[in-house]
Amino acid sequence: MPDFTADLASADDETIREALRHSEVPALLPALAAALRDPSLVPEHLQPNPADILDPNGGLDPVALAEARQLGFAALCRLRDEGIEAAVAPTADELRPLLGYVAAGAPVDHYVELLREELALGEDLRAPSWSLADLAPDRTFRVAVIGAGMSGLLAAHRLRQAGLDVVVVEKNDDVGGTWFENTYPGCRVDVANLFYSYSFAQRADWPDHFSPQGVLLDYFRGIADDLGLRALIRFGTEVTAVELEDTTMAWTLQLSGPDGREEALVVDAVVSAVGQLNRPNLPDIPGLERFTGPAFHSARWDHDVDLAGKRVAVIGTGASAAQFIPPVAEQAAELTIFQRTPAWFLPTPDYHDAVSEPVAWLMREVPGYANWFRFWVFWRNVEGFLGAATVDPDWAGDPASVGELNELVRVMLVDYLETELGDAPDLLATAVPDYPPFAKRFIRDNGIWARTLKRDDVHLVTDRIEAIEPDGVRTADGTVHEADVIIYGTGFKASDFLTPMKVVGRGGVDLHERWGGDARAHVGITLPGFPNLFLLYGPNTNIVANGSITYFSECEVHYIGEVLRYLVATGARAAEPTTEAHDAWNARIDAGNAERAWGVSTVHSWYRNATGRTAQNWPFSLLEYWEVTRSFDPADHLIH
Ligand code: NAP
């Protein structure tokens, strides 16, 4: 019997072999090659196939898999039996062949430094390499971070590491942002945990492959505690306005505290970490206020409303609704789902599964396995998918796809829907999207969606909603679908960046007037006319194809650090991008988005703003965002 409580030193051969049966070879072999400093553990003939991005083992056939696992077994036995100390922090030269193995022939040189940072083996390579004390010991520099969610905590940590005086203002009573606010049943992340976490605070013991909300909230609470960030945070306090004083280049924040007390806070720089997806979008359906029963939005879940035995109506079938509908169906007497546009579902059999004992053992006991697993997720899910989202201008195939690879994905996803709903033709007829994959983010599914729709007490309505009545939802055919409770899974006002905060920059310019509903920024972070105002998760920094917003935040925070380093090193007060640099950046972004499925599809999504422009999404590779945020170029900026 394998014993997964044993550590590597005391594990028997059977335990190791059984654990390795559950390993993902493209993560296992480089981890062992790095630990043993032995590149022969990543032979060319056992490379993953770059075309097989959906297979966790990179398309290796059973014979190759067996050989790879035997190689891994021998290597682990060496580590166990010879008392070899696993190597940590490989050099760039040591990493290159290992990366070449994972990337299977792709040009990897540009990725080597990024990989070292992402792996974070033994050292936190993204920590600021400068400090205020070294560069300008007599200077104080105060930064206000607005928001203590994932990106705000990160900014506070990094800027404090650089020796800046950091104050964080958080409207909620705790850290966690989206993971604090979204408490709806079924809420969980749709990015593999190992990748949806900070590079410098990885954990190998996530209980699930995709964490539920509570686990992630605890992760961010733990970060705040372990890094001592709570002392910097003013909880229950909202920033109502930020305004620049032109002569001093100081920013004044108007704060509204827990007791309603107004206060001003003066700082040298402001980092907005307010997120994109936290202002609930209640639909503009007539009669919303007429409904007599309880009604609430998914992000403001009313836990006092007992759904047991009730007739519940849910409006929307996006990522949030797809998660809370199955548990609501379990409780409600009748559930009516109003679907306007069907979603593409990405088959993810382990979406709700706990990490199995053998996999937990691998993560815990195989040196570097968790780190390489994280990178393997990065490689195949992130950069690997971009090609399939790319528009082929000469594409003459199915009009619901945008190119050959996109069509391959579409066929696979249609096939999945047919498998799931083939025995319910009425449901299948309403389930297949007529827009290309990657026009909206996929919704992960382990089969629960189809199972829920097929329940006798669940009804799917695709007729247009005309009005909300006191006793239910009226559709265009005149039917009133009676309900005791309405739940709005209708998304967020994502395009209204930074609202409802008033933001006034140089010359008294109001940011919201300047944007006119079409938010833009330079590198997604900075704004002409708003020196030392920095945005995290700002315009055009969202990803659709895949990826983790944590990665983007780490890039953005590094960039902010580089700007501030320049200011303190040169004695300057503030920097803002030139209008030319900003406009050129946005022209490039727009051209890039026009080459992606989400940029050309006309399907309704939160990626487009009222002007029709794709104001949310990053159209290029993750490597490219890392590269543009590596350093600050003063030539593109006005320095004050
Ligand atoms: P969403 O994707 O914007 O979905 C909103 C839903 O409401 C859509 O089905 C939309 O239909 C429908 N809707 C909106 N207004 C309507 C109206 N007037 N009448 C009828 N239907 C209406 O919002 P979300 O589900 O909250 O997700 C937003 C984003 O949050 C996601 O894309 C994802 O990035 C993130 N998220 C992630 C997770 C996760 O990690 N697991 C979970 C939840 C959310 P149309 O499609 O026709 O517009």
XYZ file of N, CA and C in Angstrom, residues 425-597:
519
model
N -32.459 17.393 -26.673
C -32.317 18.211 -27.891
C -32.823 19.642 -27.733
N -33.868 19.859 -26.944
C -34.375 21.228 -26.773
C -33.320 22.108 -26.104
N -32.645 21.540 -25.112
C -31.609 22.314 -24.417
C -30.395 22.523 -25.325
N -30.033 21.468 -26.048
C -28.863 21.584 -26.926
C -29.074 22.692 -27.957
N -30.302 22.798 -28.441
C -30.595 23.802 -29.474
C -30.335 25.222 -28.970
N -30.444 25.413 -27.667
C -30.233 26.766 -27.128
C -28.820 26.952 -26.581
N -28.010 25.874 -26.636
C -26.744 25.901 -25.893
C -25.526 26.221 -26.747
N -25.646 26.062 -28.063
C -24.438 26.218 -28.885
C -24.283 27.681 -29.313
N -23.244 28.337 -28.844
C -23.050 29.744 -29.211
C -22.852 29.921 -30.715
N -23.295 31.067 -31.217
C -23.071 31.351 -32.640
C -21.920 32.345 -32.817
N -21.142 32.531 -31.760
C -19.981 33.428 -31.831
C -18.723 32.600 -31.571
N -17.561 33.111 -31.973
C -16.362 32.276 -31.883
C -15.881 32.049 -30.448
N -15.257 30.907 -30.206
C -14.573 30.731 -28.928
C -13.553 31.853 -28.759
N -13.368 32.295 -27.557
C -12.456 33.388 -27.182
C -13.062 34.768 -27.417
N -14.322 34.845 -27.912
C -14.964 36.156 -27.954
C -15.370 36.539 -26.535
N -15.594 35.527 -25.718
C -15.816 35.697 -24.275
C -14.957 34.646 -23.594
N -14.671 34.878 -22.339
C -13.892 33.903 -21.592
C -14.723 32.621 -21.431
N -14.048 31.479 -21.524
C -14.743 30.208 -21.320
C -15.231 30.093 -19.880
N -16.264 29.288 -19.728
C -16.683 28.920 -18.372
C -16.278 27.471 -18.153
N -15.579 27.231 -17.095
C -15.139 25.852 -16.820
C -16.329 25.011 -16.371
N -16.305 23.763 -16.801
C -17.438 22.892 -16.460
C -16.972 21.452 -16.291
N -17.518 20.829 -15.264
C -17.218 19.404 -15.029
C -18.459 18.551 -15.270
N -19.425 19.105 -15.997
C -20.650 18.355 -16.295
C -21.838 18.833 -15.478
N -21.573 19.711 -14.503
C -22.643 20.113 -13.587
C -23.677 21.009 -14.283
N -23.228 21.751 -15.309
C -24.157 22.668 -15.987
C -25.279 21.880 -16.669
N -24.900 20.878 -17.461
C -25.915 20.095 -18.168
C -26.793 19.335 -17.167
N -26.154 18.787 -16.145
C -26.942 18.041 -15.145
C -27.995 18.952 -14.515
N -27.614 20.191 -14.267
C -28.540 21.131 -13.628
C -29.676 21.491 -14.587
N -29.311 21.796 -15.842
C -30.359 22.179 -16.807
C -31.376 21.061 -17.007
N -30.914 19.828 -16.872
C -31.807 18.696 -17.152
C -32.735 18.360 -15.979
N -32.549 19.030 -14.866
C -33.424 18.738 -13.711
C -34.880 19.108 -14.041
N -35.816 18.348 -13.488
C -37.237 18.635 -13.743
C -37.656 19.971 -13.142
N -36.989 20.377 -12.078
C -37.403 21.616 -11.411
C -36.607 22.835 -11.903
N -35.888 22.661 -13.006
C -35.128 23.784 -13.587
C -35.655 24.062 -14.992
N -35.908 25.324 -15.287
C -36.458 25.701 -16.598
C -35.554 26.761 -17.222
N -35.186 26.534 -18.470
C -34.348 27.511 -19.164
C -35.231 28.319 -20.105
N -35.167 29.639 -19.974
C -35.979 30.521 -20.818
C -35.037 31.361 -21.666
N -35.256 31.336 -22.970
C -34.389 32.132 -23.844
C -35.160 33.270 -24.528
N -36.461 33.379 -24.254
C -37.214 34.522 -24.791
C -36.692 35.808 -24.157
N -36.784 36.862 -24.914
C -36.309 38.158 -24.414
C -37.131 38.609 -23.204
N -36.446 39.128 -22.198
C -37.162 39.655 -21.027
C -37.705 41.036 -21.390
N -38.989 41.227 -21.087
C -39.569 42.531 -21.412
C -39.680 43.420 -20.174
N -40.017 42.804 -19.053
C -40.187 43.623 -17.841
C -40.147 42.730 -16.608
N -39.872 43.379 -15.492
C -40.027 42.706 -14.204
C -41.395 43.132 -13.667
N -42.184 42.145 -13.268
C -43.513 42.415 -12.696
C -43.444 42.200 -11.185
N -44.460 42.642 -10.453
C -44.426 42.444 -9.001
C -44.234 40.978 -8.604
N -44.733 40.053 -9.458
C -44.682 38.642 -9.072
C -43.776 37.802 -9.959
N -42.937 38.435 -10.782
C -42.055 37.606 -11.601
C -41.438 38.350 -12.774
N -41.090 37.574 -13.793
C -40.375 38.120 -14.951
C -41.238 37.899 -16.184
N -41.529 38.993 -16.904
C -42.366 38.867 -18.114
C -41.475 38.844 -19.346
N -41.708 37.849 -20.189
C -40.927 37.755 -21.421
C -41.744 38.271 -22.605
N -41.070 38.388 -23.750
C -41.663 39.043 -24.920
C -42.947 38.358 -25.389
N -43.094 37.064 -25.100
C -44.309 36.361 -25.525
C -45.479 36.614 -24.567
N -45.282 37.480 -23.579
C -46.354 37.856 -22.659
C -46.424 36.991 -21.412
N -45.650 35.900 -21.375
C -45.691 35.023 -20.197
C -45.049 35.714 -18.995
N -45.735 35.616 -17.854
C -45.083 36.055 -16.610
C -44.587 34.795 -15.902
N -43.275 34.704 -15.780
C -42.661 33.563 -15.093
C -42.613 33.926 -13.620
N -43.528 33.324 -12.876
C -43.675 33.736 -11.469
C -42.452 33.329 -10.656
N -42.091 34.200 -9.726
C -40.921 33.919 -8.889
C -41.108 34.551 -7.517
N -40.524 33.902 -6.501
C -40.523 34.485 -5.152
C -39.257 35.315 -4.929
N -38.191 34.937 -5.637
C -36.891 35.612 -5.462
C -36.280 35.796 -6.847
N -35.659 36.965 -7.066
C -34.898 37.146 -8.317
C -33.424 37.347 -7.959
N -32.556 36.616 -8.660
C -31.109 36.811 -8.467
C -30.530 37.301 -9.792
N -29.821 38.416 -9.714
C -29.211 38.990 -10.910
C -27.760 38.522 -11.018
N -27.516 37.696 -12.040
C -26.124 37.308 -12.335
C -25.686 38.080 -13.554
N -25.912 39.389 -13.499
C -25.811 40.231 -14.698
C -24.501 41.010 -14.793
N -23.490 40.568 -14.067
C -22.162 41.125 -14.279
C -21.929 42.480 -13.642
N -20.923 43.152 -14.179
C -20.403 44.358 -13.529
C -20.263 45.501 -14.528
N -20.181 46.707 -13.978
C -19.960 47.879 -14.837
C -18.462 48.009 -15.075
N -17.947 47.074 -15.836
C -16.491 46.970 -15.959
C -15.870 48.161 -16.686
N -16.621 48.781 -17.582
C -16.033 49.882 -18.363
C -15.915 51.175 -17.564
N -16.634 51.235 -16.453
C -16.621 52.478 -15.666
C -15.424 52.484 -14.717
N -14.236 52.440 -15.295
C -13.021 52.398 -14.484
C -13.009 53.525 -13.454
N -12.633 53.171 -12.239
C -12.398 54.144 -11.160
C -13.647 54.869 -10.662
N -14.808 54.533 -11.191
C -16.014 55.172 -10.648
C -16.383 54.496 -9.335
N -17.047 55.190 -8.445
C -17.563 56.547 -8.532
C -16.575 57.606 -8.033
N -15.289 57.266 -7.970
C -14.303 58.203 -7.424
C -14.124 59.391 -8.383
N -14.027 60.583 -7.812
C -13.718 61.758 -8.646
C -12.193 61.846 -8.747
N -11.678 62.039 -9.949
C -10.224 62.077 -10.140
C -9.884 63.340 -10.933
N -9.119 64.222 -10.310
C -8.793 65.501 -10.963
C -7.277 65.633 -11.079
N -6.808 65.803 -12.307
C -5.370 65.864 -12.558
C -4.884 67.270 -12.835
N -3.781 67.341 -13.602
C -3.132 68.620 -13.883
C -4.107 69.557 -14.600
N -4.075 70.832 -14.186
C -4.940 71.834 -14.808
C -6.411 71.635 -14.493
N -6.698 70.888 -13.424
C -8.098 70.703 -13.014
C -8.888 69.779 -13.930
N -8.178 68.991 -14.744
C -8.890 68.117 -15.685
C -9.511 66.929 -14.942
N -10.794 66.701 -15.202
C -11.507 65.579 -14.588
C -11.294 64.335 -15.457
N -10.812 63.274 -14.818
C -10.469 62.068 -15.582
C -11.684 61.473 -16.293
N -12.817 61.445 -15.621
C -13.986 60.817 -16.247
C -14.482 61.639 -17.437
N -14.333 62.972 -17.325
C -14.690 63.802 -18.489
C -13.704 63.556 -19.624
N -12.425 63.454 -19.267
C -11.399 63.204 -20.285
C -11.676 61.885 -21.011
N -11.974 60.860 -20.246
C -12.220 59.554 -20.854
C -13.530 59.540 -21.645
N -14.523 60.212 -21.154
C -15.826 60.207 -21.828
C -16.364 58.798 -22.046
N -16.167 57.926 -21.069
C -16.679 56.552 -21.176
C -15.775 55.621 -21.965
N -14.614 56.119 -22.408
C -13.696 55.294 -23.198
C -12.323 55.321 -22.524
N -12.209 54.543 -21.441
C -10.987 54.585 -20.629
C -9.793 54.049 -21.399
N -8.706 54.768 -21.312
C -7.438 54.369 -21.940
C -6.316 54.719 -20.989
N -5.220 54.014 -21.098
C -4.049 54.361 -20.300
C -2.809 53.948 -21.072
N -1.668 54.446 -20.631
C -0.388 54.057 -21.225
C 0.106 52.819 -20.477
N 0.417 51.753 -21.231
C 0.822 50.463 -20.633
C -0.268 49.956 -19.666
N -1.471 50.474 -19.802
C -2.563 50.092 -18.910
C -2.432 50.675 -17.524
N -1.420 51.536 -17.309
C -1.078 51.931 -15.940
C -1.109 53.448 -15.712
N -0.582 54.222 -16.657
C -0.412 55.659 -16.404
C -1.200 56.504 -17.407
N -1.347 57.805 -17.069
C -2.244 58.671 -17.838
C -1.611 60.040 -18.063
N -1.629 60.537 -19.301
C -1.139 61.891 -19.523
C -1.979 62.886 -18.720
N -1.322 63.821 -18.080
C -2.060 64.818 -17.299
C -2.331 64.381 -15.865
N -1.947 63.157 -15.533
C -2.200 62.653 -14.173
C -0.896 62.078 -13.601
N 0.097 62.955 -13.394
C 1.405 62.464 -12.948
C 1.316 61.706 -11.627
N 2.035 60.607 -11.574
C 2.102 59.763 -10.367
C 0.758 59.163 -9.953
N -0.152 59.064 -10.897
C -1.364 58.266 -10.647
C -1.182 56.966 -11.430
N -1.247 55.858 -10.728
C -0.992 54.550 -11.343
C -2.222 53.659 -11.190
N -2.539 52.942 -12.251
C -3.701 52.040 -12.207
C -3.243 50.591 -12.235
N -3.794 49.787 -11.353
C -3.615 48.338 -11.450
C -4.901 47.764 -12.034
N -4.770 46.741 -12.883
C -5.911 46.175 -13.610
C -6.660 47.316 -14.326
N -5.883 48.174 -14.955
C -6.445 49.310 -15.668
C -6.887 48.910 -17.069
N -7.156 49.914 -17.927
C -7.634 49.622 -19.279
C -6.691 48.690 -20.037
N -7.278 47.726 -20.741
C -6.545 46.798 -21.608
C -5.486 45.961 -20.899
N -5.821 45.552 -19.685
C -4.938 44.615 -18.980
C -5.686 43.355 -18.543
N -6.852 43.151 -19.117
C -7.595 41.930 -18.812
C -7.244 40.869 -19.867
N -7.299 39.595 -19.448
C -6.995 38.557 -20.436
C -8.213 37.658 -20.623
N -8.392 37.216 -21.873
C -9.540 36.374 -22.190
C -9.092 34.935 -22.410
N -8.072 34.801 -23.263
C -7.701 33.460 -23.713
C -7.368 32.594 -22.513
N -6.590 33.092 -21.672
C -6.339 32.455 -20.382
C -5.274 33.266 -19.687
N -4.851 32.778 -18.540
C -3.853 33.558 -17.826
C -4.394 33.940 -16.483
N -3.558 34.604 -15.731
C -3.937 34.947 -14.376
C -3.699 36.429 -14.165
N -4.681 37.058 -13.573
C -4.589 38.494 -13.362
C -3.501 38.803 -12.317
N -3.167 37.820 -11.514
C -2.083 38.000 -10.545
C -0.764 38.288 -11.268
N -0.554 37.568 -12.361
C 0.654 37.770 -13.162
C 0.707 39.216 -13.664
N -0.423 39.697 -14.183
C -0.451 41.076 -14.672
C -0.145 42.055 -13.551
N -0.740 41.820 -12.394
C -0.516 42.745 -11.287
C 0.960 42.770 -10.906
N 1.608 41.613 -10.942
C 3.031 41.599 -10.590
C 3.833 42.422 -11.599
N 3.485 42.295 -12.885
C 4.173 43.106 -13.904
C 3.924 44.594 -13.651
N 2.663 44.954 -13.390
C 2.300 46.370 -13.218
C 2.999 46.967 -11.999
N 3.019 46.214 -10.920
C 3.633 46.741 -9.698
C 5.144 46.909 -9.904
N 5.743 45.991 -10.652
C 7.170 46.154 -10.953
C 7.391 47.463 -11.723
N 6.531 47.703 -12.709
C 6.666 48.901 -13.535
C 6.528 50.168 -12.675
N 5.546 50.168 -11.800
C 5.353 51.333 -10.919
C 6.622 51.551 -10.082
N 7.165 50.467 -9.592
C 8.411 50.557 -8.829
C 9.527 51.178 -9.656
N 9.584 50.832 -10.943
C 10.637 51.377 -11.807
C 10.444 52.883 -12.030
N 9.192 53.314 -12.174
C 8.936 54.757 -12.320
C 9.394 55.479 -11.046
N 8.997 54.940 -9.917
C 9.318 55.614 -8.653
C 10.819 55.571 -8.382
N 11.442 54.477 -8.771
C 12.902 54.405 -8.621
C 13.559 55.567 -9.393
N 13.075 55.778 -10.624
C 13.636 56.854 -11.444
C 13.449 58.204 -10.747
N 12.259 58.407 -10.204
C 11.979 59.702 -9.569
C 12.893 59.934 -8.374
N 13.020 58.941 -7.524
C 13.834 59.183 -6.327
C 15.314 59.234 -6.684
N 15.718 58.480 -7.713
C 17.140 58.495 -8.098
C 17.536 59.831 -8.710
N 16.585 60.487 -9.395
C 16.933 61.726 -10.099
C 16.485 62.974 -9.336
N 15.770 62.770 -8.259
C 15.295 63.929 -7.501
C 14.058 64.566 -8.111
N 13.480 63.903 -9.096
C 12.251 64.455 -9.692
C 11.057 64.158 -8.788
N 9.956 64.894 -9.037
C 8.787 64.700 -8.177
C 7.768 63.746 -8.784
N 7.590 63.863 -10.099
C 6.487 63.102 -10.691
C 6.737 62.842 -12.168
N 6.058 61.845 -12.693
C 6.167 61.523 -14.122
C 4.788 61.216 -14.672
N 4.612 61.559 -15.936
C 3.373 61.199 -16.640
C 3.747 60.900 -18.083
N 3.044 59.991 -18.746
C 3.394 59.690 -20.133
C 3.033 60.860 -21.040
N 3.771 61.009 -22.122
C 3.378 62.029 -23.092
C 2.114 61.548 -23.804
N 1.374 62.504 -24.333
C 0.170 62.141 -25.083
C 0.543 61.285 -26.283
N 1.699 61.593 -26.901
C 2.112 60.826 -28.083
C 2.349 59.355 -27.718
N 3.075 59.155 -26.593
C 3.368 57.771 -26.186
C 2.061 57.039 -25.858
N 1.186 57.723 -25.154
C -0.104 57.140 -24.760
C -0.935 56.782 -25.991
N -0.981 57.706 -26.959
C -1.808 57.454 -28.141
C -1.231 56.326 -28.989
N 0.102 56.322 -29.091
C 0.740 55.260 -29.887
C 0.486 53.905 -29.225
N 0.574 53.889 -27.914
C 0.306 52.634 -27.180
C -1.107 52.138 -27.473
N -2.058 53.046 -27.397
C -3.455 52.639 -27.581
C -3.757 52.242 -29.026
N -3.068 52.890 -29.964
C -3.261 52.501 -31.367
C -2.771 51.063 -31.557
N -1.662 50.764 -30.911
C -1.103 49.412 -31.021
C -2.051 48.381 -30.383
N -2.593 48.769 -29.232
C -3.536 47.873 -28.539
C -4.767 47.625 -29.415
N -5.299 48.704 -29.988
C -6.516 48.552 -30.801
C -6.247 47.656 -32.010
N -5.080 47.849 -32.618
C -4.741 47.013 -33.777
C -4.602 45.559 -33.328
N -4.015 45.355 -32.158
C -3.855 43.987 -31.638
C -5.189 43.346 -31.340
N -6.087 44.096 -30.724
C -7.397 43.523 -30.396
C -8.198 43.193 -31.656
N -7.949 43.971 -32.724
C -8.673 43.705 -33.974
C -8.235 42.384 -34.600
N -7.170 41.807 -34.072
C -6.695 40.515 -34.599
C -7.094 39.345 -33.706
N -7.927 39.630 -32.718
C -8.340 38.552 -31.810
C -9.850 38.352 -31.893
N -10.266 37.152 -31.547
C -11.694 36.811 -31.654
C -12.556 37.803 -30.887
